Amino acid sequence: EPEVTQTPSHQVTQMGQEVILRCVPISNHLYFYWYRQILGQKVEFLVSFYNNEISEKSEIFDDQFSVERPDGSNFTLKIRSTKLEDSAMYFCASSDSNYGYTFGSGTRLTVV
Amino acid sequence: GQQLNQSPQSMFIQEGEDVSMNCTSSSIFNTWLWYKQDPGEGPVLLIALYKAGELTSNGRLTAQFGITRKDSFLNISASIPSDVGIYFCAGRTQGAQKLVFGQGTRLTINP
């Protein structure tokens, strides 16, 4: 069964550093998303991406965040200057329409 | 903003028992999805619902899209140990791409 692949599985970074989280969506999917989940809490929407541009974003997705599809297979989330409160699981997801998503296994980001 | 109220927050049951959980919202949703999340993993889609009143099964799981489009429930029959995990409802409104998630129901099963 096709999968959404995320790397790394765990990233530890110092406060103020830039991090890039990487995702390979399912190959024939057209919609791509990033969500985050702070430990013990619910999953929260960050951003959706379609046709090479951001189509929707939440208030969490401020100027410190950016997304990119640098080639035909990768989809990245960059956090420019990490804060302690950015520590969370970050999930990439993709879909082939406006219906059910497939989520990746996540990247656990720890900011120290 | 849109919120989904999911209940119960946690359930402790005996193996073999049936389970029921639900989500309600003050907003109308056009799609309801139910996900299961195991520790350290991403959410895995269990059932997707696209029409008000729709009742859909996936093995021992059954979910319904409420007729008012403001609620949904998930039932698990004859629970087994591998059903342990956190179950999330998620909804999407007309024209939106984001999913709004409930707070989750943590299911624990005593053998």
mmCIF file with all atom_site columns, C-alpha atoms in Angstrom:
data_model
loop_
_atom_site.group_PDB
_atom_site.id
_atom_site.type_symbol
_atom_site.label_atom_id
_atom_site.label_alt_id
_atom_site.label_comp_id
_atom_site.label_asym_id
_atom_site.label_entity_id
_atom_site.label_seq_id
_atom_site.pdbx_PDB_ins_code
_atom_site.Cartn_x
_atom_site.Cartn_y
_atom_site.Cartn_z
_atom_site.occupancy
_atom_site.B_iso_or_equiv
_atom_site.pdbx_formal_charge
_atom_site.auth_seq_id
_atom_site.auth_comp_id
_atom_site.auth_asym_id
_atom_site.auth_atom_id
_atom_site.pdbx_PDB_model_num
ATOM 1   C CA . GLU A 1 1   ? 0.000   0.000  0.000  1.00 0.00 ? 1   GLU A CA 1
ATOM 2   C CA . PRO A 1 2   ? 1.386   3.461  -0.901 1.00 0.00 ? 2   PRO A CA 1
ATOM 3   C CA . GLU A 1 3   ? 2.867   5.405  1.991  1.00 0.00 ? 3   GLU A CA 1
ATOM 4   C CA . VAL A 1 4   ? 3.769   8.949  2.924  1.00 0.00 ? 4   VAL A CA 1
ATOM 5   C CA . THR A 1 5   ? 7.400   8.894  4.044  1.00 0.00 ? 5   THR A CA 1
ATOM 6   C CA . GLN A 1 6   ? 8.844   11.391 6.501  1.00 0.00 ? 6   GLN A CA 1
ATOM 7   C CA . THR A 1 7   ? 12.466  12.016 7.482  1.00 0.00 ? 7   THR A CA 1
ATOM 8   C CA . PRO A 1 8   ? 14.024  12.249 9.956  1.00 0.00 ? 8   PRO A CA 1
ATOM 9   C CA . SER A 1 9   ? 11.907  10.370 12.487 1.00 0.00 ? 9   SER A CA 1
ATOM 10  C CA . HIS A 1 10  ? 13.398  12.415 15.308 1.00 0.00 ? 10  HIS A CA 1
ATOM 11  C CA . GLN A 1 11  ? 15.222  15.746 15.201 1.00 0.00 ? 11  GLN A CA 1
ATOM 12  C CA . VAL A 1 12  ? 16.791  17.557 18.127 1.00 0.00 ? 12  VAL A CA 1
ATOM 13  C CA . THR A 1 13  ? 17.745  21.167 17.573 1.00 0.00 ? 13  THR A CA 1
ATOM 14  C CA . GLN A 1 14  ? 18.863  24.152 19.582 1.00 0.00 ? 14  GLN A CA 1
ATOM 15  C CA . MET A 1 15  ? 16.532  27.078 20.055 1.00 0.00 ? 15  MET A CA 1
ATOM 16  C CA . GLY A 1 16  ? 17.021  29.635 17.310 1.00 0.00 ? 16  GLY A CA 1
ATOM 17  C CA . GLN A 1 17  ? 18.274  27.116 14.752 1.00 0.00 ? 17  GLN A CA 1
ATOM 18  C CA . GLU A 1 18  ? 16.601  26.430 11.435 1.00 0.00 ? 18  GLU A CA 1
ATOM 19  C CA . VAL A 1 19  ? 15.150  22.999 10.757 1.00 0.00 ? 19  VAL A CA 1
ATOM 20  C CA . ILE A 1 20  ? 13.833  21.386 7.600  1.00 0.00 ? 20  ILE A CA 1
ATOM 21  C CA . LEU A 1 21  ? 11.423  18.486 7.859  1.00 0.00 ? 21  LEU A CA 1
ATOM 22  C CA . ARG A 1 22  ? 11.108  16.339 4.767  1.00 0.00 ? 22  ARG A CA 1
ATOM 23  C CA . CYS A 1 23  ? 8.251   14.375 3.291  1.00 0.00 ? 23  CYS A CA 1
ATOM 24  C CA . VAL A 1 24  ? 7.710   12.237 0.217  1.00 0.00 ? 24  VAL A CA 1
ATOM 25  C CA . PRO A 1 25  ? 3.962   12.218 -0.496 1.00 0.00 ? 25  PRO A CA 1
ATOM 26  C CA . ILE A 1 26  ? 2.198   9.435  -2.374 1.00 0.00 ? 26  ILE A CA 1
ATOM 27  C CA . SER A 1 27  ? 3.268   9.787  -5.993 1.00 0.00 ? 27  SER A CA 1
ATOM 28  C CA . ASN A 1 28  ? -0.067  10.470 -7.716 1.00 0.00 ? 28  ASN A CA 1
ATOM 29  C CA . HIS A 1 29  ? -1.426  12.754 -4.993 1.00 0.00 ? 29  HIS A CA 1
ATOM 30  C CA . LEU A 1 30  ? -1.919  16.437 -5.726 1.00 0.00 ? 30  LEU A CA 1
ATOM 31  C CA . TYR A 1 31  ? -2.703  17.920 -2.303 1.00 0.00 ? 31  TYR A CA 1
ATOM 32  C CA . PHE A 1 32  ? -0.092  18.106 0.454  1.00 0.00 ? 32  PHE A CA 1
ATOM 33  C CA . TYR A 1 33  ? -0.400  19.100 4.079  1.00 0.00 ? 33  TYR A CA 1
ATOM 34  C CA . TRP A 1 34  ? 1.508   19.643 7.293  1.00 0.00 ? 34  TRP A CA 1
ATOM 35  C CA . TYR A 1 35  ? -0.046  19.096 10.709 1.00 0.00 ? 35  TYR A CA 1
ATOM 36  C CA . ARG A 1 36  ? 1.469   19.129 14.161 1.00 0.00 ? 36  ARG A CA 1
ATOM 37  C CA . GLN A 1 37  ? 0.627   17.421 17.432 1.00 0.00 ? 37  GLN A CA 1
ATOM 38  C CA . ILE A 1 38  ? 1.990   18.708 20.712 1.00 0.00 ? 38  ILE A CA 1
ATOM 39  C CA . LEU A 1 39  ? 2.524   15.814 23.132 1.00 0.00 ? 39  LEU A CA 1
ATOM 40  C CA . GLY A 1 40  ? -0.768  14.542 24.515 1.00 0.00 ? 40  GLY A CA 1
ATOM 41  C CA . GLN A 1 41  ? -2.872  16.961 22.511 1.00 0.00 ? 41  GLN A CA 1
ATOM 42  C CA . LYS A 1 42  ? -4.940  16.849 19.347 1.00 0.00 ? 42  LYS A CA 1
ATOM 43  C CA . VAL A 1 43  ? -3.655  17.090 15.789 1.00 0.00 ? 43  VAL A CA 1
ATOM 44  C CA . GLU A 1 44  ? -3.630  20.682 14.477 1.00 0.00 ? 44  GLU A CA 1
ATOM 45  C CA . PHE A 1 45  ? -3.631  21.881 10.873 1.00 0.00 ? 45  PHE A CA 1
ATOM 46  C CA . LEU A 1 46  ? -0.697  24.015 9.738  1.00 0.00 ? 46  LEU A CA 1
ATOM 47  C CA . VAL A 1 47  ? -0.844  24.391 5.967  1.00 0.00 ? 47  VAL A CA 1
ATOM 48  C CA . SER A 1 48  ? -2.131  22.911 2.724  1.00 0.00 ? 48  SER A CA 1
ATOM 49  C CA . PHE A 1 49  ? -0.347  23.083 -0.633 1.00 0.00 ? 49  PHE A CA 1
ATOM 50  C CA . TYR A 1 50  ? -1.755  22.563 -4.103 1.00 0.00 ? 50  TYR A CA 1
ATOM 51  C CA . ASN A 1 51  ? -0.567  23.406 -7.587 1.00 0.00 ? 51  ASN A CA 1
ATOM 52  C CA . ASN A 1 52  ? 2.758   24.692 -6.242 1.00 0.00 ? 52  ASN A CA 1
ATOM 53  C CA . GLU A 1 53  ? 1.317   27.195 -3.835 1.00 0.00 ? 53  GLU A CA 1
ATOM 54  C CA . ILE A 1 54  ? -0.140  27.459 -0.360 1.00 0.00 ? 54  ILE A CA 1
ATOM 55  C CA . SER A 1 55  ? -3.901  27.054 -0.564 1.00 0.00 ? 55  SER A CA 1
ATOM 56  C CA . GLU A 1 56  ? -4.791  27.402 3.112  1.00 0.00 ? 56  GLU A CA 1
ATOM 57  C CA . LYS A 1 57  ? -2.899  28.028 6.347  1.00 0.00 ? 57  LYS A CA 1
ATOM 58  C CA . SER A 1 58  ? -3.694  28.344 10.033 1.00 0.00 ? 58  SER A CA 1
ATOM 59  C CA . GLU A 1 59  ? -2.708  31.099 12.450 1.00 0.00 ? 59  GLU A CA 1
ATOM 60  C CA . ILE A 1 60  ? 0.002   28.770 13.767 1.00 0.00 ? 60  ILE A CA 1
ATOM 61  C CA . PHE A 1 61  ? 1.720   28.973 10.363 1.00 0.00 ? 61  PHE A CA 1
ATOM 62  C CA . ASP A 1 62  ? 3.362   32.370 10.829 1.00 0.00 ? 62  ASP A CA 1
ATOM 63  C CA . ASP A 1 63  ? 6.375   33.949 9.111  1.00 0.00 ? 63  ASP A CA 1
ATOM 64  C CA . GLN A 1 64  ? 8.721   31.498 10.822 1.00 0.00 ? 64  GLN A CA 1
ATOM 65  C CA . PHE A 1 65  ? 7.262   28.662 8.757  1.00 0.00 ? 65  PHE A CA 1
ATOM 66  C CA . SER A 1 66  ? 7.566   27.968 5.054  1.00 0.00 ? 66  SER A CA 1
ATOM 67  C CA . VAL A 1 67  ? 6.852   25.055 2.737  1.00 0.00 ? 67  VAL A CA 1
ATOM 68  C CA . GLU A 1 68  ? 8.393   24.052 -0.542 1.00 0.00 ? 68  GLU A CA 1
ATOM 69  C CA . ARG A 1 69  ? 8.098   21.371 -3.174 1.00 0.00 ? 69  ARG A CA 1
ATOM 70  C CA . PRO A 1 70  ? 11.644  21.553 -4.518 1.00 0.00 ? 70  PRO A CA 1
ATOM 71  C CA . ASP A 1 71  ? 11.235  18.742 -7.021 1.00 0.00 ? 71  ASP A CA 1
ATOM 72  C CA . GLY A 1 72  ? 8.597   16.291 -8.211 1.00 0.00 ? 72  GLY A CA 1
ATOM 73  C CA . SER A 1 73  ? 8.687   14.097 -5.138 1.00 0.00 ? 73  SER A CA 1
ATOM 74  C CA . ASN A 1 74  ? 9.650   15.991 -1.976 1.00 0.00 ? 74  ASN A CA 1
ATOM 75  C CA . PHE A 1 75  ? 7.599   18.352 0.175  1.00 0.00 ? 75  PHE A CA 1
ATOM 76  C CA . THR A 1 76  ? 9.392   20.217 2.962  1.00 0.00 ? 76  THR A CA 1
ATOM 77  C CA . LEU A 1 77  ? 8.495   22.271 6.024  1.00 0.00 ? 77  LEU A CA 1
ATOM 78  C CA . LYS A 1 78  ? 11.071  24.799 7.188  1.00 0.00 ? 78  LYS A CA 1
ATOM 79  C CA . ILE A 1 79  ? 11.053  26.480 10.571 1.00 0.00 ? 79  ILE A CA 1
ATOM 80  C CA . ARG A 1 80  ? 13.423  29.445 10.397 1.00 0.00 ? 80  ARG A CA 1
ATOM 81  C CA . SER A 1 81  ? 14.240  30.096 14.037 1.00 0.00 ? 81  SER A CA 1
ATOM 82  C CA . THR A 1 82  ? 12.914  27.384 16.311 1.00 0.00 ? 82  THR A CA 1
ATOM 83  C CA . LYS A 1 83  ? 11.346  28.125 19.680 1.00 0.00 ? 83  LYS A CA 1
ATOM 84  C CA . LEU A 1 84  ? 10.850  25.775 22.613 1.00 0.00 ? 84  LEU A CA 1
ATOM 85  C CA . GLU A 1 85  ? 7.108   25.703 21.903 1.00 0.00 ? 85  GLU A CA 1
ATOM 86  C CA . ASP A 1 86  ? 7.766   24.327 18.407 1.00 0.00 ? 86  ASP A CA 1
ATOM 87  C CA . SER A 1 87  ? 8.551   20.967 20.014 1.00 0.00 ? 87  SER A CA 1
ATOM 88  C CA . ALA A 1 88  ? 5.928   18.574 18.679 1.00 0.00 ? 88  ALA A CA 1
ATOM 89  C CA . MET A 1 89  ? 5.254   15.726 16.272 1.00 0.00 ? 89  MET A CA 1
ATOM 90  C CA . TYR A 1 90  ? 4.965   17.072 12.740 1.00 0.00 ? 90  TYR A CA 1
ATOM 91  C CA . PHE A 1 91  ? 2.887   15.030 10.317 1.00 0.00 ? 91  PHE A CA 1
ATOM 92  C CA . CYS A 1 92  ? 2.901   15.312 6.564  1.00 0.00 ? 92  CYS A CA 1
ATOM 93  C CA . ALA A 1 93  ? -0.188  14.128 4.674  1.00 0.00 ? 93  ALA A CA 1
ATOM 94  C CA . SER A 1 94  ? -1.273  13.888 1.066  1.00 0.00 ? 94  SER A CA 1
ATOM 95  C CA . SER A 1 95  ? -4.488  13.246 -0.813 1.00 0.00 ? 95  SER A CA 1
ATOM 96  C CA . ASP A 1 96  ? -5.591  12.800 -4.412 1.00 0.00 ? 96  ASP A CA 1
ATOM 97  C CA . SER A 1 97  ? -8.700  14.919 -3.989 1.00 0.00 ? 97  SER A CA 1
ATOM 98  C CA . ASN A 1 98  ? -10.569 16.733 -1.312 1.00 0.00 ? 98  ASN A CA 1
ATOM 99  C CA . TYR A 1 99  ? -11.304 13.424 0.377  1.00 0.00 ? 99  TYR A CA 1
ATOM 100 C CA . GLY A 1 100 ? -9.491  11.146 2.781  1.00 0.00 ? 100 GLY A CA 1
ATOM 101 C CA . TYR A 1 101 ? -5.897  11.856 3.630  1.00 0.00 ? 101 TYR A CA 1
ATOM 102 C CA . THR A 1 102 ? -2.941  9.538  4.162  1.00 0.00 ? 102 THR A CA 1
ATOM 103 C CA . PHE A 1 103 ? -0.631  10.625 6.980  1.00 0.00 ? 103 PHE A CA 1
ATOM 104 C CA . GLY A 1 104 ? 3.062   9.860  7.393  1.00 0.00 ? 104 GLY A CA 1
ATOM 105 C CA . SER A 1 105 ? 4.528   8.452  10.610 1.00 0.00 ? 105 SER A CA 1
ATOM 106 C CA . GLY A 1 106 ? 5.727   11.882 11.682 1.00 0.00 ? 106 GLY A CA 1
ATOM 107 C CA . THR A 1 107 ? 8.901   13.664 12.718 1.00 0.00 ? 107 THR A CA 1
ATOM 108 C CA . ARG A 1 108 ? 9.362   14.270 16.415 1.00 0.00 ? 108 ARG A CA 1
ATOM 109 C CA . LEU A 1 109 ? 10.971  17.699 16.780 1.00 0.00 ? 109 LEU A CA 1
ATOM 110 C CA . THR A 1 110 ? 12.602  18.496 20.108 1.00 0.00 ? 110 THR A CA 1
ATOM 111 C CA . VAL A 1 111 ? 13.843  22.057 20.620 1.00 0.00 ? 111 VAL A CA 1
ATOM 112 C CA . VAL A 1 112 ? 16.303  22.456 23.494 1.00 0.00 ? 112 VAL A CA 1
ATOM 113 C CA . GLY B 2 1   ? -12.834 28.742 15.352 1.00 0.00 ? 1   GLY B CA 1
ATOM 114 C CA . GLN B 2 2   ? -14.327 25.383 14.526 1.00 0.00 ? 2   GLN B CA 1
ATOM 115 C CA . GLN B 2 3   ? -14.096 22.813 17.259 1.00 0.00 ? 3   GLN B CA 1
ATOM 116 C CA . LEU B 2 4   ? -14.991 19.177 17.574 1.00 0.00 ? 4   LEU B CA 1
ATOM 117 C CA . ASN B 2 5   ? -15.973 17.867 20.985 1.00 0.00 ? 5   ASN B CA 1
ATOM 118 C CA . GLN B 2 6   ? -15.065 14.205 21.241 1.00 0.00 ? 6   GLN B CA 1
ATOM 119 C CA . SER B 2 7   ? -16.204 11.947 24.048 1.00 0.00 ? 7   SER B CA 1
ATOM 120 C CA . PRO B 2 8   ? -15.370 10.105 26.093 1.00 0.00 ? 8   PRO B CA 1
ATOM 121 C CA . GLN B 2 9   ? -11.762 11.233 26.624 1.00 0.00 ? 9   GLN B CA 1
ATOM 122 C CA . SER B 2 10  ? -10.793 7.741  27.752 1.00 0.00 ? 10  SER B CA 1
ATOM 123 C CA . MET B 2 11  ? -12.335 4.303  28.056 1.00 0.00 ? 11  MET B CA 1
ATOM 124 C CA . PHE B 2 12  ? -11.262 1.256  30.051 1.00 0.00 ? 12  PHE B CA 1
ATOM 125 C CA . ILE B 2 13  ? -13.041 -1.882 28.902 1.00 0.00 ? 13  ILE B CA 1
ATOM 126 C CA . GLN B 2 14  ? -12.797 -5.660 28.989 1.00 0.00 ? 14  GLN B CA 1
ATOM 127 C CA . GLU B 2 15  ? -11.756 -7.573 25.915 1.00 0.00 ? 15  GLU B CA 1
ATOM 128 C CA . GLY B 2 16  ? -14.819 -8.579 23.942 1.00 0.00 ? 16  GLY B CA 1
ATOM 129 C CA . GLU B 2 17  ? -16.912 -5.577 24.936 1.00 0.00 ? 17  GLU B CA 1
ATOM 130 C CA . ASP B 2 18  ? -18.396 -3.164 22.431 1.00 0.00 ? 18  ASP B CA 1
ATOM 131 C CA . VAL B 2 19  ? -17.174 0.451  22.330 1.00 0.00 ? 19  VAL B CA 1
ATOM 132 C CA . SER B 2 20  ? -18.919 3.633  21.321 1.00 0.00 ? 20  SER B CA 1
ATOM 133 C CA . MET B 2 21  ? -17.494 7.128  20.956 1.00 0.00 ? 21  MET B CA 1
ATOM 134 C CA . ASN B 2 22  ? -18.790 10.285 19.338 1.00 0.00 ? 22  ASN B CA 1
ATOM 135 C CA . CYS B 2 23  ? -17.983 13.752 18.110 1.00 0.00 ? 23  CYS B CA 1
ATOM 136 C CA . THR B 2 24  ? -20.179 16.818 18.049 1.00 0.00 ? 24  THR B CA 1
ATOM 137 C CA . SER B 2 25  ? -19.733 20.268 16.620 1.00 0.00 ? 25  SER B CA 1
ATOM 138 C CA . SER B 2 26  ? -21.547 23.567 16.493 1.00 0.00 ? 26  SER B CA 1
ATOM 139 C CA . SER B 2 27  ? -20.548 23.820 12.809 1.00 0.00 ? 27  SER B CA 1
ATOM 140 C CA . ILE B 2 28  ? -21.800 21.792 9.864  1.00 0.00 ? 28  ILE B CA 1
ATOM 141 C CA . PHE B 2 29  ? -19.222 19.462 8.341  1.00 0.00 ? 29  PHE B CA 1
ATOM 142 C CA . ASN B 2 30  ? -19.375 17.917 4.875  1.00 0.00 ? 30  ASN B CA 1
ATOM 143 C CA . THR B 2 31  ? -16.902 15.136 5.594  1.00 0.00 ? 31  THR B CA 1
ATOM 144 C CA . TRP B 2 32  ? -16.309 13.113 8.745  1.00 0.00 ? 32  TRP B CA 1
ATOM 145 C CA . LEU B 2 33  ? -13.268 10.908 9.136  1.00 0.00 ? 33  LEU B CA 1
ATOM 146 C CA . TRP B 2 34  ? -12.261 8.533  11.908 1.00 0.00 ? 34  TRP B CA 1
ATOM 147 C CA . TYR B 2 35  ? -8.570  7.830  12.560 1.00 0.00 ? 35  TYR B CA 1
ATOM 148 C CA . LYS B 2 36  ? -6.634  5.565  14.944 1.00 0.00 ? 36  LYS B CA 1
ATOM 149 C CA . GLN B 2 37  ? -3.230  6.572  16.249 1.00 0.00 ? 37  GLN B CA 1
ATOM 150 C CA . ASP B 2 38  ? -0.760  4.163  17.831 1.00 0.00 ? 38  ASP B CA 1
ATOM 151 C CA . PRO B 2 39  ? 2.109   5.513  19.992 1.00 0.00 ? 39  PRO B CA 1
ATOM 152 C CA . GLY B 2 40  ? 4.785   7.222  17.909 1.00 0.00 ? 40  GLY B CA 1
ATOM 153 C CA . GLU B 2 41  ? 2.832   6.787  14.684 1.00 0.00 ? 41  GLU B CA 1
ATOM 154 C CA . GLY B 2 42  ? 0.723   8.962  12.442 1.00 0.00 ? 42  GLY B CA 1
ATOM 155 C CA . PRO B 2 43  ? -3.072  8.756  12.284 1.00 0.00 ? 43  PRO B CA 1
ATOM 156 C CA . VAL B 2 44  ? -4.380  5.876  10.186 1.00 0.00 ? 44  VAL B CA 1
ATOM 157 C CA . LEU B 2 45  ? -7.712  6.316  8.419  1.00 0.00 ? 45  LEU B CA 1
ATOM 158 C CA . LEU B 2 46  ? -10.395 3.878  9.591  1.00 0.00 ? 46  LEU B CA 1
ATOM 159 C CA . ILE B 2 47  ? -13.609 5.139  8.019  1.00 0.00 ? 47  ILE B CA 1
ATOM 160 C CA . ALA B 2 48  ? -14.557 8.109  5.819  1.00 0.00 ? 48  ALA B CA 1
ATOM 161 C CA . LEU B 2 49  ? -18.107 9.500  5.651  1.00 0.00 ? 49  LEU B CA 1
ATOM 162 C CA . TYR B 2 50  ? -19.279 11.912 2.946  1.00 0.00 ? 50  TYR B CA 1
ATOM 163 C CA . LYS B 2 51  ? -23.072 12.117 3.179  1.00 0.00 ? 51  LYS B CA 1
ATOM 164 C CA . ALA B 2 52  ? -25.454 13.019 5.971  1.00 0.00 ? 52  ALA B CA 1
ATOM 165 C CA . GLY B 2 53  ? -27.067 9.894  7.374  1.00 0.00 ? 53  GLY B CA 1
ATOM 166 C CA . GLU B 2 54  ? -24.398 7.624  5.869  1.00 0.00 ? 54  GLU B CA 1
ATOM 167 C CA . LEU B 2 55  ? -23.639 4.471  7.867  1.00 0.00 ? 55  LEU B CA 1
ATOM 168 C CA . THR B 2 56  ? -20.408 2.727  6.920  1.00 0.00 ? 56  THR B CA 1
ATOM 169 C CA . SER B 2 57  ? -18.687 -0.381 8.244  1.00 0.00 ? 57  SER B CA 1
ATOM 170 C CA . ASN B 2 58  ? -15.090 -1.552 8.113  1.00 0.00 ? 58  ASN B CA 1
ATOM 171 C CA . GLY B 2 59  ? -14.879 -4.996 9.710  1.00 0.00 ? 59  GLY B CA 1
ATOM 172 C CA . ARG B 2 60  ? -15.829 -4.621 13.362 1.00 0.00 ? 60  ARG B CA 1
ATOM 173 C CA . LEU B 2 61  ? -15.984 -0.829 13.047 1.00 0.00 ? 61  LEU B CA 1
ATOM 174 C CA . THR B 2 62  ? -19.130 1.093  12.173 1.00 0.00 ? 62  THR B CA 1
ATOM 175 C CA . ALA B 2 63  ? -19.425 4.858  11.836 1.00 0.00 ? 63  ALA B CA 1
ATOM 176 C CA . GLN B 2 64  ? -22.315 7.162  11.053 1.00 0.00 ? 64  GLN B CA 1
ATOM 177 C CA . PHE B 2 65  ? -22.513 10.686 9.682  1.00 0.00 ? 65  PHE B CA 1
ATOM 178 C CA . GLY B 2 66  ? -25.214 12.444 11.708 1.00 0.00 ? 66  GLY B CA 1
ATOM 179 C CA . ILE B 2 67  ? -28.284 13.679 9.875  1.00 0.00 ? 67  ILE B CA 1
ATOM 180 C CA . THR B 2 68  ? -27.721 17.236 11.139 1.00 0.00 ? 68  THR B CA 1
ATOM 181 C CA . ARG B 2 69  ? -24.133 17.065 9.802  1.00 0.00 ? 69  ARG B CA 1
ATOM 182 C CA . LYS B 2 70  ? -22.935 18.231 13.211 1.00 0.00 ? 70  LYS B CA 1
ATOM 183 C CA . ASP B 2 71  ? -22.079 14.878 14.715 1.00 0.00 ? 71  ASP B CA 1
ATOM 184 C CA . SER B 2 72  ? -20.683 11.430 14.081 1.00 0.00 ? 72  SER B CA 1
ATOM 185 C CA . PHE B 2 73  ? -20.174 8.268  16.076 1.00 0.00 ? 73  PHE B CA 1
ATOM 186 C CA . LEU B 2 74  ? -17.829 5.296  15.881 1.00 0.00 ? 74  LEU B CA 1
ATOM 187 C CA . ASN B 2 75  ? -18.662 1.855  17.248 1.00 0.00 ? 75  ASN B CA 1
ATOM 188 C CA . ILE B 2 76  ? -16.239 -1.010 17.700 1.00 0.00 ? 76  ILE B CA 1
ATOM 189 C CA . SER B 2 77  ? -17.774 -4.411 18.297 1.00 0.00 ? 77  SER B CA 1
ATOM 190 C CA . ALA B 2 78  ? -16.176 -7.314 20.177 1.00 0.00 ? 78  ALA B CA 1
ATOM 191 C CA . SER B 2 79  ? -13.002 -5.419 21.081 1.00 0.00 ? 79  SER B CA 1
ATOM 192 C CA . ILE B 2 80  ? -9.624  -7.163 20.871 1.00 0.00 ? 80  ILE B CA 1
ATOM 193 C CA . PRO B 2 81  ? -6.236  -6.155 22.345 1.00 0.00 ? 81  PRO B CA 1
ATOM 194 C CA . SER B 2 82  ? -4.983  -4.582 19.098 1.00 0.00 ? 82  SER B CA 1
ATOM 195 C CA . ASP B 2 83  ? -7.846  -2.061 19.256 1.00 0.00 ? 83  ASP B CA 1
ATOM 196 C CA . VAL B 2 84  ? -5.891  -0.248 21.984 1.00 0.00 ? 84  VAL B CA 1
ATOM 197 C CA . GLY B 2 85  ? -4.888  3.246  20.911 1.00 0.00 ? 85  GLY B CA 1
ATOM 198 C CA . ILE B 2 86  ? -6.192  6.760  20.499 1.00 0.00 ? 86  ILE B CA 1
ATOM 199 C CA . TYR B 2 87  ? -9.146  7.337  18.190 1.00 0.00 ? 87  TYR B CA 1
ATOM 200 C CA . PHE B 2 88  ? -9.674  10.734 16.595 1.00 0.00 ? 88  PHE B CA 1
ATOM 201 C CA . CYS B 2 89  ? -12.607 12.116 14.706 1.00 0.00 ? 89  CYS B CA 1
ATOM 202 C CA . ALA B 2 90  ? -11.879 14.753 12.080 1.00 0.00 ? 90  ALA B CA 1
ATOM 203 C CA . GLY B 2 91  ? -14.173 16.920 10.011 1.00 0.00 ? 91  GLY B CA 1
ATOM 204 C CA . ARG B 2 92  ? -13.961 19.120 6.969  1.00 0.00 ? 92  ARG B CA 1
ATOM 205 C CA . THR B 2 93  ? -16.334 21.918 5.994  1.00 0.00 ? 93  THR B CA 1
ATOM 206 C CA . GLN B 2 94  ? -17.496 22.672 2.461  1.00 0.00 ? 94  GLN B CA 1
ATOM 207 C CA . GLY B 2 95  ? -14.701 24.167 0.368  1.00 0.00 ? 95  GLY B CA 1
ATOM 208 C CA . ALA B 2 96  ? -12.044 23.831 3.054  1.00 0.00 ? 96  ALA B CA 1
ATOM 209 C CA . GLN B 2 97  ? -8.983  21.638 2.763  1.00 0.00 ? 97  GLN B CA 1
ATOM 210 C CA . LYS B 2 98  ? -7.981  21.480 6.398  1.00 0.00 ? 98  LYS B CA 1
ATOM 211 C CA . LEU B 2 99  ? -9.184  18.805 8.771  1.00 0.00 ? 99  LEU B CA 1
ATOM 212 C CA . VAL B 2 100 ? -10.354 19.824 12.233 1.00 0.00 ? 100 VAL B CA 1
ATOM 213 C CA . PHE B 2 101 ? -9.555  17.108 14.769 1.00 0.00 ? 101 PHE B CA 1
ATOM 214 C CA . GLY B 2 102 ? -11.292 16.124 17.972 1.00 0.00 ? 102 GLY B CA 1
ATOM 215 C CA . GLN B 2 103 ? -9.334  15.765 21.194 1.00 0.00 ? 103 GLN B CA 1
ATOM 216 C CA . GLY B 2 104 ? -9.186  11.981 20.890 1.00 0.00 ? 104 GLY B CA 1
ATOM 217 C CA . THR B 2 105 ? -10.525 8.989  22.836 1.00 0.00 ? 105 THR B CA 1
ATOM 218 C CA . ARG B 2 106 ? -7.883  6.827  24.498 1.00 0.00 ? 106 ARG B CA 1
ATOM 219 C CA . LEU B 2 107 ? -9.016  3.186  24.508 1.00 0.00 ? 107 LEU B CA 1
ATOM 220 C CA . THR B 2 108 ? -7.512  0.742  27.005 1.00 0.00 ? 108 THR B CA 1
ATOM 221 C CA . ILE B 2 109 ? -8.502  -2.929 26.996 1.00 0.00 ? 109 ILE B CA 1
ATOM 222 C CA . ASN B 2 110 ? -8.106  -5.290 29.930 1.00 0.00 ? 110 ASN B CA 1
ATOM 223 C CA . PRO B 2 111 ? -7.543  -8.865 28.741 1.00 0.00 ? 111 PRO B CA 1
#
